[in-house]
Coordinates of C-alpha atoms and ligand atoms in Angstrom, one line a residue:
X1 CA 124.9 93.9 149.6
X2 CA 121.3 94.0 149.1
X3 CA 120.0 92.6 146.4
X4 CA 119.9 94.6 143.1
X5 CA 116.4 95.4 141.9
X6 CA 115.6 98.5 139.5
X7 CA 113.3 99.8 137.4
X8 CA 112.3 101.6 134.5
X9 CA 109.3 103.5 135.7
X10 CA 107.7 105.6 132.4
X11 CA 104.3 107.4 132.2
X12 CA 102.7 105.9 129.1
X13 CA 102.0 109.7 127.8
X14 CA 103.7 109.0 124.0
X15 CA 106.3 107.1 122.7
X16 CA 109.5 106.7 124.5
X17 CA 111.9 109.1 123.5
X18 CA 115.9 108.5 123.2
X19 CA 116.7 110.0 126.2
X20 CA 114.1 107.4 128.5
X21 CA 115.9 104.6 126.1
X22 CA 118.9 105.7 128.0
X23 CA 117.4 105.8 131.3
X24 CA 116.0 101.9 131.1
X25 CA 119.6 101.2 129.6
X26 CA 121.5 102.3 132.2
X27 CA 118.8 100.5 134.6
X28 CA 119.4 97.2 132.9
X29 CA 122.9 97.1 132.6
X30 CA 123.4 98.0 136.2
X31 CA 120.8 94.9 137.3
X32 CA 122.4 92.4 134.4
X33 CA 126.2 93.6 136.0
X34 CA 125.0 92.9 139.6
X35 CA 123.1 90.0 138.5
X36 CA 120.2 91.8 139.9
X37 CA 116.2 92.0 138.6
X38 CA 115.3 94.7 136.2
X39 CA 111.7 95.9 136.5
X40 CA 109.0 97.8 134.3
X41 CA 106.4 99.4 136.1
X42 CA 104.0 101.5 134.0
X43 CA 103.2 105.4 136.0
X44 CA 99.9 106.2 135.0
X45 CA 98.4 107.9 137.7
X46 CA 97.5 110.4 136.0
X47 CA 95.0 109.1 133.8
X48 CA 94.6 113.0 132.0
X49 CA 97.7 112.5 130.4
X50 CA 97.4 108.5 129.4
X51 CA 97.8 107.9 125.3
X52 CA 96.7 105.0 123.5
X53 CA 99.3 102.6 122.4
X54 CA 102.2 104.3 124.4
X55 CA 102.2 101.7 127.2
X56 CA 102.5 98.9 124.1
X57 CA 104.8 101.0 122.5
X58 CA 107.7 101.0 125.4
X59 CA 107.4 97.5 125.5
X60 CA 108.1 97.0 122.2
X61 CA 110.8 99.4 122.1
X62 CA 112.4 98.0 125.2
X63 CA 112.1 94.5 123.4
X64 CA 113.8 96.1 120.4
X65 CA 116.6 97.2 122.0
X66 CA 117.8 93.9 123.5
X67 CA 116.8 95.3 127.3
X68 CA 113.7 93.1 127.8
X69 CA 112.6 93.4 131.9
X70 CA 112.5 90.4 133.8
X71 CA 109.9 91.4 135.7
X72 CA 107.5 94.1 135.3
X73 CA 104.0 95.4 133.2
X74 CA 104.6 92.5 130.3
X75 CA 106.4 89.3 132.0
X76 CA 104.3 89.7 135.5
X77 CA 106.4 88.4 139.0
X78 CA 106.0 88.5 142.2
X79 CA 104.9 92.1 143.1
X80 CA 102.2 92.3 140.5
X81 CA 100.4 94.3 139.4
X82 CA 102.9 96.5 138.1
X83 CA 100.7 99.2 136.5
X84 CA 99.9 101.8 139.0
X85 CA 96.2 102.2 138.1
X86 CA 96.0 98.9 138.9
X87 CA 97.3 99.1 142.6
X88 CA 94.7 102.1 143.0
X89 CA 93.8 100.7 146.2
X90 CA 97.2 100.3 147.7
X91 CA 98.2 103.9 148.0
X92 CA 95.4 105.9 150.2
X93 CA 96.2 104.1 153.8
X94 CA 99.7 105.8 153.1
X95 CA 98.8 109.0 152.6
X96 CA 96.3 108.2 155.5
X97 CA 99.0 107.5 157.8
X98 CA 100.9 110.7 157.1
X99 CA 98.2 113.2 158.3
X100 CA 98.1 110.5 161.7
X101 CA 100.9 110.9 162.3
X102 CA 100.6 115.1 161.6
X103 CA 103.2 114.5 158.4
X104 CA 100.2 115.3 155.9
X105 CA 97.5 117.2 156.0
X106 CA 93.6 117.8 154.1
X107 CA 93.4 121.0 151.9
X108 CA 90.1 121.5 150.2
X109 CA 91.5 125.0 148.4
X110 CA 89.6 125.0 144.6
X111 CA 91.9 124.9 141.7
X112 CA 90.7 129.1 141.4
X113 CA 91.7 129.8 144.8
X114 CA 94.7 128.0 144.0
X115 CA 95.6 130.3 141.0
X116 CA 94.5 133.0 143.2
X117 CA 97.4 132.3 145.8
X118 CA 99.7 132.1 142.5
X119 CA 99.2 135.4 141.4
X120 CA 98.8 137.1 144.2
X121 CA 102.8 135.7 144.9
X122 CA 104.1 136.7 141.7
X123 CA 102.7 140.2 141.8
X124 CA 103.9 140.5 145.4
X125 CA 107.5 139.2 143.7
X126 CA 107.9 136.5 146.3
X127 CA 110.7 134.2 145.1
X128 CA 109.6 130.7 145.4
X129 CA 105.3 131.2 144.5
X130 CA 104.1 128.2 146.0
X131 CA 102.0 126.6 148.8
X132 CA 104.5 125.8 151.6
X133 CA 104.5 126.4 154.9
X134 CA 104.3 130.4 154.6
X135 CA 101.1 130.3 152.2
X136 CA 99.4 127.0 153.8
X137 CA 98.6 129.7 156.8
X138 CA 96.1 131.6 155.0
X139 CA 94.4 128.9 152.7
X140 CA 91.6 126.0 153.6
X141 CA 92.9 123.1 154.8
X142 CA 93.1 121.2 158.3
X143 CA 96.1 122.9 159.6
X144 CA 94.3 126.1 159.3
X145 CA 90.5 124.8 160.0
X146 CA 89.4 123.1 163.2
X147 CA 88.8 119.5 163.1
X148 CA 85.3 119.4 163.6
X149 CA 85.3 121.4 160.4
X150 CA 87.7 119.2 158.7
X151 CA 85.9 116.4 159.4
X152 CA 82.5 118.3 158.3
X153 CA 83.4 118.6 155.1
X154 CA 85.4 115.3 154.9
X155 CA 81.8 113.8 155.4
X156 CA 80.2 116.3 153.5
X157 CA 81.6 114.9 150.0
X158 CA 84.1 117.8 149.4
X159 CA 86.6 117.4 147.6
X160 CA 90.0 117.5 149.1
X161 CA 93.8 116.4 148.2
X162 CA 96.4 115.3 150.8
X163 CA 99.4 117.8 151.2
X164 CA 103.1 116.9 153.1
X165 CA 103.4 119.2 155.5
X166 CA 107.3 119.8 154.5
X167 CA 108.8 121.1 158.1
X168 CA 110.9 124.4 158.6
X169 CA 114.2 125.0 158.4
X170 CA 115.6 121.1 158.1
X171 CA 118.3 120.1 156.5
X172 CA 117.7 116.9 154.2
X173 CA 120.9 115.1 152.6
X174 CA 120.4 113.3 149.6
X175 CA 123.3 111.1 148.6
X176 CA 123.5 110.8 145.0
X177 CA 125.7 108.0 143.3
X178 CA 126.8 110.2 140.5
X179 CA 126.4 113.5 142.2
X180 CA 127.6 113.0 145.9
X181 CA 126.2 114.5 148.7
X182 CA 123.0 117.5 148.2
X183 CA 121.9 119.2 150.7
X184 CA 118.8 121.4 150.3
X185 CA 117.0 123.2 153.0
X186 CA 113.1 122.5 153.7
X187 CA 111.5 125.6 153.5
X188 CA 112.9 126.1 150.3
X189 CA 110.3 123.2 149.4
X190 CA 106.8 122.9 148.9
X191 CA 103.7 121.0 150.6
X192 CA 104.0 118.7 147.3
X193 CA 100.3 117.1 146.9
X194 CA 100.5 113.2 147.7
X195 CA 96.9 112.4 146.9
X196 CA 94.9 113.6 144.4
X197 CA 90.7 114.2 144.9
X198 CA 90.3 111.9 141.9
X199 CA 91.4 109.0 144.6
X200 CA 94.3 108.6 142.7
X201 CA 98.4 109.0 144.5
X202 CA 100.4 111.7 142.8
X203 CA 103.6 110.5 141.6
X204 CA 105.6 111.5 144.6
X205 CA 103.7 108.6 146.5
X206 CA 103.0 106.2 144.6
X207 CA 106.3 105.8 142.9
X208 CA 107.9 105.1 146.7
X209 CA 105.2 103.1 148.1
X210 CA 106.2 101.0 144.9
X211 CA 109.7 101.4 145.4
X212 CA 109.1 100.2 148.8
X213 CA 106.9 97.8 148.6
X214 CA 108.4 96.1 145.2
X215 CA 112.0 96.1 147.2
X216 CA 113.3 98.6 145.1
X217 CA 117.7 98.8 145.9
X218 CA 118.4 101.9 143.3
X219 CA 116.7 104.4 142.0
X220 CA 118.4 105.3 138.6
X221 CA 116.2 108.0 137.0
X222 CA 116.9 111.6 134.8
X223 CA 118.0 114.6 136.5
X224 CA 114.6 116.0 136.1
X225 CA 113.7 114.8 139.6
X226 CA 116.6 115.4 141.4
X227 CA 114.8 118.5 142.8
X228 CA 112.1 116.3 144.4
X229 CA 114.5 114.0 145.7
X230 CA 114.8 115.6 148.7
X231 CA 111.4 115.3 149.4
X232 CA 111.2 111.9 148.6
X233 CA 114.0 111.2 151.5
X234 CA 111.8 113.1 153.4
X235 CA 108.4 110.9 152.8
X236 CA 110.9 107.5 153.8
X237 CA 111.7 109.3 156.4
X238 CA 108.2 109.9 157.7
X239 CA 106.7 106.5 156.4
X240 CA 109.6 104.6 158.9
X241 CA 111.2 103.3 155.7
X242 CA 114.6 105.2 156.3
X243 CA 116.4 101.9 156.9
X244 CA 115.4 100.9 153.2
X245 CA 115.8 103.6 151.2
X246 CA 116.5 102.9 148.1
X247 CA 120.2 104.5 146.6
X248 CA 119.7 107.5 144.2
X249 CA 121.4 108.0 140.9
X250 CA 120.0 111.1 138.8
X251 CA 121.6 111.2 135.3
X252 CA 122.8 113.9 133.2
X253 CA 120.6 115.2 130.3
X254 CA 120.9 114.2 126.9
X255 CA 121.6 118.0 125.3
X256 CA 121.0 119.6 121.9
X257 CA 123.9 119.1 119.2
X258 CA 125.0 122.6 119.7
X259 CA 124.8 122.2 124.1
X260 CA 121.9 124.5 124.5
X261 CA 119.3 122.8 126.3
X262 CA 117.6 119.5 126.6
X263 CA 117.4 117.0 123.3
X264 CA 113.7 117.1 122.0
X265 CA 111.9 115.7 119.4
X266 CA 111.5 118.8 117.7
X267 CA 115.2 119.2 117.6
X268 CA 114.9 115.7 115.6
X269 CA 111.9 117.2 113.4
X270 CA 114.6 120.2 112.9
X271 CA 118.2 118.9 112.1
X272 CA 116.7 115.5 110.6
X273 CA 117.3 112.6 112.6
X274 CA 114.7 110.0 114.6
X275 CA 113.8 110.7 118.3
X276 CA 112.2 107.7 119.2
X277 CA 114.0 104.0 119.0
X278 CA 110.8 102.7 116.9
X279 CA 108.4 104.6 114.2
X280 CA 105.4 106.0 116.4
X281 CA 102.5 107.2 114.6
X282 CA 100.2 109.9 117.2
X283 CA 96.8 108.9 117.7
X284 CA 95.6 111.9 117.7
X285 CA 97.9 114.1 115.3
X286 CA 98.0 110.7 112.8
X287 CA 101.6 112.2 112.4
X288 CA 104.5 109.3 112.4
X289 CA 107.4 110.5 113.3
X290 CA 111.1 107.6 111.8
X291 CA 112.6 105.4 114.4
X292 CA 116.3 104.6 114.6
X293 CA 115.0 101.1 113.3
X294 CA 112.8 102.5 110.6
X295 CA 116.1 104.8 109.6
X296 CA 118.0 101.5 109.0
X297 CA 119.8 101.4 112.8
X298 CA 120.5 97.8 114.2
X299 CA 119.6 97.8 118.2
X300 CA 123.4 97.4 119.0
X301 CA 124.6 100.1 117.4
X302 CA 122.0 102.0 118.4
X303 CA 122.4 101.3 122.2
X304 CA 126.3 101.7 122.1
X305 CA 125.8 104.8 121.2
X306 CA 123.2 105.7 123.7
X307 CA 125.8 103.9 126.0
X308 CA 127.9 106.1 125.6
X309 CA 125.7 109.5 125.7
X310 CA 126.7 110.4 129.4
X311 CA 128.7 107.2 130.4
X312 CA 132.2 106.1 128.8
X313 CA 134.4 103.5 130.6
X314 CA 137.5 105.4 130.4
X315 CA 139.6 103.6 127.9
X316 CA 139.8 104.0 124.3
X317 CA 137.3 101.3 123.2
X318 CA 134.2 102.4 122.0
X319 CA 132.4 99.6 120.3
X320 CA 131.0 97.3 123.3
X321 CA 128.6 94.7 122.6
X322 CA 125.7 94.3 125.4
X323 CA 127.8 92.0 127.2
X324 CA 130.7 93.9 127.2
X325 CA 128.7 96.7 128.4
X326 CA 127.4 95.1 131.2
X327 CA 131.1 94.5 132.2
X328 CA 132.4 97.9 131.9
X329 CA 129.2 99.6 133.0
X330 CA 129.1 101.3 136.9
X331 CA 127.2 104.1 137.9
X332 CA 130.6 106.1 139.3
X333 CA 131.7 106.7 135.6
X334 CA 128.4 108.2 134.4
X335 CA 129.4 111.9 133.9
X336 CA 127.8 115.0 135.9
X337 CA 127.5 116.6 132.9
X338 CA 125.3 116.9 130.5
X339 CA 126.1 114.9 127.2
X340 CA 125.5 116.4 123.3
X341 CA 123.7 114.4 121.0
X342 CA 125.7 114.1 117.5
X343 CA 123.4 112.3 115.0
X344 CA 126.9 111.6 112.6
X345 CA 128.2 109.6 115.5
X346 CA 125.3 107.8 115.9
X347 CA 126.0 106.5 112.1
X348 CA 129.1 106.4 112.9
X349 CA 128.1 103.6 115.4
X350 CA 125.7 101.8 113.1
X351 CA 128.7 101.7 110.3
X352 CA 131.1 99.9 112.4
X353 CA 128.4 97.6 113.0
X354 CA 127.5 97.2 109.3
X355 CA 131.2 96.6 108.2
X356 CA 131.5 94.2 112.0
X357 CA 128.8 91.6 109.8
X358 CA 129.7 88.8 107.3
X359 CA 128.7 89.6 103.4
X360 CA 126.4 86.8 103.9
X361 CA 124.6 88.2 106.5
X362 CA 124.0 91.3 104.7
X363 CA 123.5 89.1 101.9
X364 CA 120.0 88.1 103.6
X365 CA 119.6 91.4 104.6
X366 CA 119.6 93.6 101.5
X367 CA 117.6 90.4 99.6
X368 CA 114.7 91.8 101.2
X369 CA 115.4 95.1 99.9
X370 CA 115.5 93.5 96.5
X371 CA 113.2 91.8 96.0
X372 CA 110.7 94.6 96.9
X373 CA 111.8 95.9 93.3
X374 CA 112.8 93.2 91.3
X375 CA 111.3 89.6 92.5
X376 CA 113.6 87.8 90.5
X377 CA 116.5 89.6 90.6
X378 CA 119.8 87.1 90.0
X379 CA 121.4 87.5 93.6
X380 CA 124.5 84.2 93.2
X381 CA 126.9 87.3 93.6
X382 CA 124.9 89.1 96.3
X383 CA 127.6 88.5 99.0
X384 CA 130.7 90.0 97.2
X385 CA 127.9 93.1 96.1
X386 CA 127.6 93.6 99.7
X387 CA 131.5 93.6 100.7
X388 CA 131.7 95.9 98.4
X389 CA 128.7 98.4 99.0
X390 CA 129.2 98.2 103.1
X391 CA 132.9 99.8 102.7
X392 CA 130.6 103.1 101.0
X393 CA 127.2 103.9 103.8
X394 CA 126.3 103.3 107.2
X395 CA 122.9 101.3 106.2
X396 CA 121.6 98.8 104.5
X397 CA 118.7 100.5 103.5
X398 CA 121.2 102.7 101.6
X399 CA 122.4 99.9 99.9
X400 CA 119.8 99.6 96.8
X401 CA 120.6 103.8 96.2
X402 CA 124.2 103.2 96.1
X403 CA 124.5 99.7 94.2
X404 CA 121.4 99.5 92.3
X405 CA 123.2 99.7 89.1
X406 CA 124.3 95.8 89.8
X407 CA 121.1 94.4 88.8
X408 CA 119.4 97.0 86.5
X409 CA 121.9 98.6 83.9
X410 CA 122.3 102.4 84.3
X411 CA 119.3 104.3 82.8
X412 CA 120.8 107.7 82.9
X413 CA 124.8 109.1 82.6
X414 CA 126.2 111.6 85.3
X415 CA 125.9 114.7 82.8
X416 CA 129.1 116.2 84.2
X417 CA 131.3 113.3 83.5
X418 CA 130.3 112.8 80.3
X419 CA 130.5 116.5 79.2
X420 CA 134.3 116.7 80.6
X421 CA 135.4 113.4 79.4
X422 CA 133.6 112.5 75.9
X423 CA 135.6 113.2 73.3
X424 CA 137.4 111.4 70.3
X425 CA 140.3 110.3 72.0
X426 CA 138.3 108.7 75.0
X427 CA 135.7 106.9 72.1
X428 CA 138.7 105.5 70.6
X429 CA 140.0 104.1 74.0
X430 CA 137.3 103.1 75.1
X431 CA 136.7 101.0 71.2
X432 CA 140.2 99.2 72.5
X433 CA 139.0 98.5 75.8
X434 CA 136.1 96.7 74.0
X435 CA 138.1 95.1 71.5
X436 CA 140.5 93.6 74.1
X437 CA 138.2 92.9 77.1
X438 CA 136.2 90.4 74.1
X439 CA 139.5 88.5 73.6
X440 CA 140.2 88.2 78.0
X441 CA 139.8 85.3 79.1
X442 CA 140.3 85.6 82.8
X443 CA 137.5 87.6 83.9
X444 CA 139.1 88.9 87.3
X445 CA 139.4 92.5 88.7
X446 CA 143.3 91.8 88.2
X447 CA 143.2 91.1 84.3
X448 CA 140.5 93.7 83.5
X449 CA 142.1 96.6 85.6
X450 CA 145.6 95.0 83.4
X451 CA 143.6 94.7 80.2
X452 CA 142.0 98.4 80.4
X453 CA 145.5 100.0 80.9
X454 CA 147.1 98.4 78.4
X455 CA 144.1 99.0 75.7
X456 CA 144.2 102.5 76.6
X457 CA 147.6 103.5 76.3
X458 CA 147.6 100.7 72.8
X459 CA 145.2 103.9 71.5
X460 CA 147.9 106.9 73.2
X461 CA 145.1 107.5 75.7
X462 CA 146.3 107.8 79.6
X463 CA 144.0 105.2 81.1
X464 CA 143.4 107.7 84.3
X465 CA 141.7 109.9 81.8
X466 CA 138.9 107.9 80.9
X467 CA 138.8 105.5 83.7
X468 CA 135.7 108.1 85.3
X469 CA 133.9 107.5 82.1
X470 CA 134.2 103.6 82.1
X471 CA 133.0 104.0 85.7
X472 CA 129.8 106.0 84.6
X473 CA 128.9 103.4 81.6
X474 CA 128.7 100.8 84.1
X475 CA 126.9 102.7 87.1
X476 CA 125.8 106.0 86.2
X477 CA 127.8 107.6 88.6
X478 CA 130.4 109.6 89.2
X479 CA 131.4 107.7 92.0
X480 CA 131.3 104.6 94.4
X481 CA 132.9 101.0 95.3
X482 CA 136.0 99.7 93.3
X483 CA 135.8 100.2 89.7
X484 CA 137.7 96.9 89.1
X485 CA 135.4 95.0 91.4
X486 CA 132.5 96.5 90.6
X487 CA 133.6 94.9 86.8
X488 CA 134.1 91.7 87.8
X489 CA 130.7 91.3 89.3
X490 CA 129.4 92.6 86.3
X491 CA 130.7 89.9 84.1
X492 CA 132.7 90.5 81.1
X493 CA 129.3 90.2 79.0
X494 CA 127.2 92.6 81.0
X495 CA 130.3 95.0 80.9
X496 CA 130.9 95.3 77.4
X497 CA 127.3 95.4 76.7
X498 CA 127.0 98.3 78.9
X499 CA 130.4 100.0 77.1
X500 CA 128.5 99.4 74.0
X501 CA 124.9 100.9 75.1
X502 CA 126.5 104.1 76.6
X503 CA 128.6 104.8 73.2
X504 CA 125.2 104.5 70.9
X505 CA 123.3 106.7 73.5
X506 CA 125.8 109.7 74.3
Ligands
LIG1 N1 107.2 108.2 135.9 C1 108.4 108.9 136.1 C2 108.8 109.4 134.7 O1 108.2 109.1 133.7 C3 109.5 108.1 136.6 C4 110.5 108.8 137.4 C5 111.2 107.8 138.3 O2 111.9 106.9 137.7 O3 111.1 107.9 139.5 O4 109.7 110.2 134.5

């Protein structure tokens, strides 16, 4: 087998968005499992649509999510440059050698007479409104001018674009790895512009002169361009590249939680959850929208999931670390259909991840988050804090909401606790809790949960009856880690302090 070379070919018209994370995923782990290159080349042809600090941003992201190229815009290699607008000069002869060799041809029609055609098609109800080898009859260009005119205005400085002149009536086959064989017809096509008048390649060229020149094997890309594929077999075809072209592999879409339609950012905006892998801030809006590592995602989690959005390696297993990935991962198993987004898995993912890490790891981790609110906070029991807390979210960044009350003493009661539980009975419990826990030596979950029973039912109180209300004197809350634990770590002064504090204030 030839040797396995892909790439990850975005526009840099914004940040990347999930769904193009995918795409560069599936690219790597095929090129890591065939111990093949993995490339980056940067599509910006057309230079309308360019935005500032995309290009940056994808490499970034990429770098993020543990998919680094090694090769490409970034890390260099031997087919550099890798940004098109850099190989501007490479692209013309092609197109040049189309309209040779009668596979192209010049059309000078303005961007009005253009619209013209357009509306003239609709009105008339024709089904496929486009300039193809009915319409290219009756419009300027050098299949329907003589040469010496062609060549008249060539000289003359007009401006012209260089069409494929798609034939009639052919059958082109394009073998799809996931989809198998698809066979369209030609004239269902259209004279797809190659070259632009700006003297820059469309996309349709430029992307295979780079595919071929950069000894491109697979061509693993979304399902958006399946319908130009056909076209593209048609261009090796023409150029005498047939013998090289590269294996196709269109994936599914990434869909909407409910299945309608393609995932967009504004479905993100809409139900609440990131769109891009890493916070991206539009120049010219100045609106940031979260990334997944903003929201508190680590990049594993993050790219399991993806992983697993339109791929699944038909077993039971679903947390796969990149190396196992790369293992499991083939093409053949990537699903026809389209694959629903569901943002609860996705913390699903980053939760089995969180609880997968040592306390002292998380430890390090939530210190940071500390110390952002208290710089001296006493952290020597930070580690069992965290065993504790990781058990109740998906996130660190979650952690200070849920376990703040460690490290400053609870400033408010939950109202509904206190209101259902306060009375006589539980203040005289709660007295022989105090009493007793002063006299424990033994400070351990084990002897307090012990000692609070006893004190309780010492008094005729059932200790299940006011065990809520211990809870909120130490927390605040109604709810949360083990009660017991959560005592321990307190320390039997801090506890009965905070007993103490909550009876004078209620
Ligand atoms: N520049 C194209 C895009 O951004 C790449 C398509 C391809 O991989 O061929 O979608």
């Amino acid at each position: 087998m030839k040797r396995v070379r892909v790439r990850f070919a975005p526009s840099p018209t914004g940040p990347l968005h999930m769904g193009g994370v995918r795409t560069a995923l599936y690219n790597y782990l095929f090129a890591k499992k065939h111990g093949g290159d993995f490339l980056l080349r940067i599509e910006d042809t057309d230079q309308t649509r360019l935005v500032e600090g995309a290009e940056e941003y994808i490499i970034n992201a990429l770098n993020w999510c543990g998919i680094p190229p090694n090769e490409g815009v970034s890390v260099g290699g031997e087919f550099a440059p890798y940004k098109q607008s850099e190989r501007k000069y490479i692209y013309k002869p092609y197109a040049q050698e189309l309209v040779e060799k009668g596979f192209a041809y010049y059309a000078f029609d303005s961007s009005q007479a253009l619209e013209e055609m357009r509306t003239r098609l609709v009105a008339e109800k024709v089904l496929l409104p486009q300039y193809n080898h009915i319409t290219r009859k009756e419009m300027q260009n050098s299949l329907t001018l003589s040469s010496t005119e062609t060549k008249h205005r060539i000289e003359g400085g007009e401006q012209y674009v260089i069409r494929l002149k798609m034939p009639v009536n052919e059958e082109i086959k394009v073998n799809d790895l996931i989809r198998g064989e698809v066979v369209v017809n030609s004239s269902q096509l259209d004279d797809k512009v190659l070259f632009k008048s700006d003297g820059m390649p469309t996309y349709h060229l430029a992307h295979l002169v780079d595919d071929y020149l950069m000894n491109i094997s697979h061509v693993i890309r979304g399902e958006e361009w399946l319908p130009s594929a056909p076209t593209h077999i048609l261009l090796y075809k023409y150029l005498g590249w047939e013998e090289v072209t590269p294996e196709f592999a269109h994936l599914p879409l990434i869909l909407k939680p409910d299945g309608n339609g393609k995932l967009s950012k504004r479905d993100g905006d809409r139900l609440g959850f990131p769109s891009f892998p890493l916070t991206w801030k539009d120049p010219a809006s100045g609106e940031t929208s979260q990334g997944y590592k903003e929201r508190g995602f680590y990049p594993q989690a993050f790219i399991n999931m993806l992983a697993f959005l339109g791929w699944n390696p038909g077993t039971t297993q679903e947390i796969f670390n990149m190396q196992e990935l790369i293992d499991a991962f083939s093409i053949e198993q990537v699903s026809r259909r389209g694959a629903k987004f569901d943002f609860e898995k996705a913390k699903w993912y980053n939760q089995q991840y969180l609880r997968a890490r040592s306390n002292d790891e998380l430890a390090k981790e939530f210190l940071i988050i500390i110390c952002e609110r208290i710089p001296d906070a006493n952290h020597d029991k930070l580690d069992k804090i965290c065993g504790l807390l990781k058990e109740k979210t998906q996130f660190v960044n979650e952690f200070w909401n849920i376990g703040s009350f460690f490290f400053i003493a609870p400033q408010q009661y939950d109202a509904d606790t206190i209101k259902k539980k306060w009375n006589e009975n539980s203040l005289k419990a709660m007295n022989s809790v105090l009493e007793d826990f002063s006299s424990l030596v033994e400070w351990n979950h084990l002897q307090i949960e012990t000692t609070f029973k006893i004190a309780c039912e010492k008094v005729e109180v059932s200790p299940g009856s006011v065990q809520q209300l211990f809870r909120v004197f130490l927390t605040g809350l109604p709810g949360g880690p083990a009660l017991w634990e959560i005592a321990e770590i307190l320390g039997k002064e801090e506890v009965i302090n905070r007993i103490k504090t909550a009876i004078n204030l209620i």
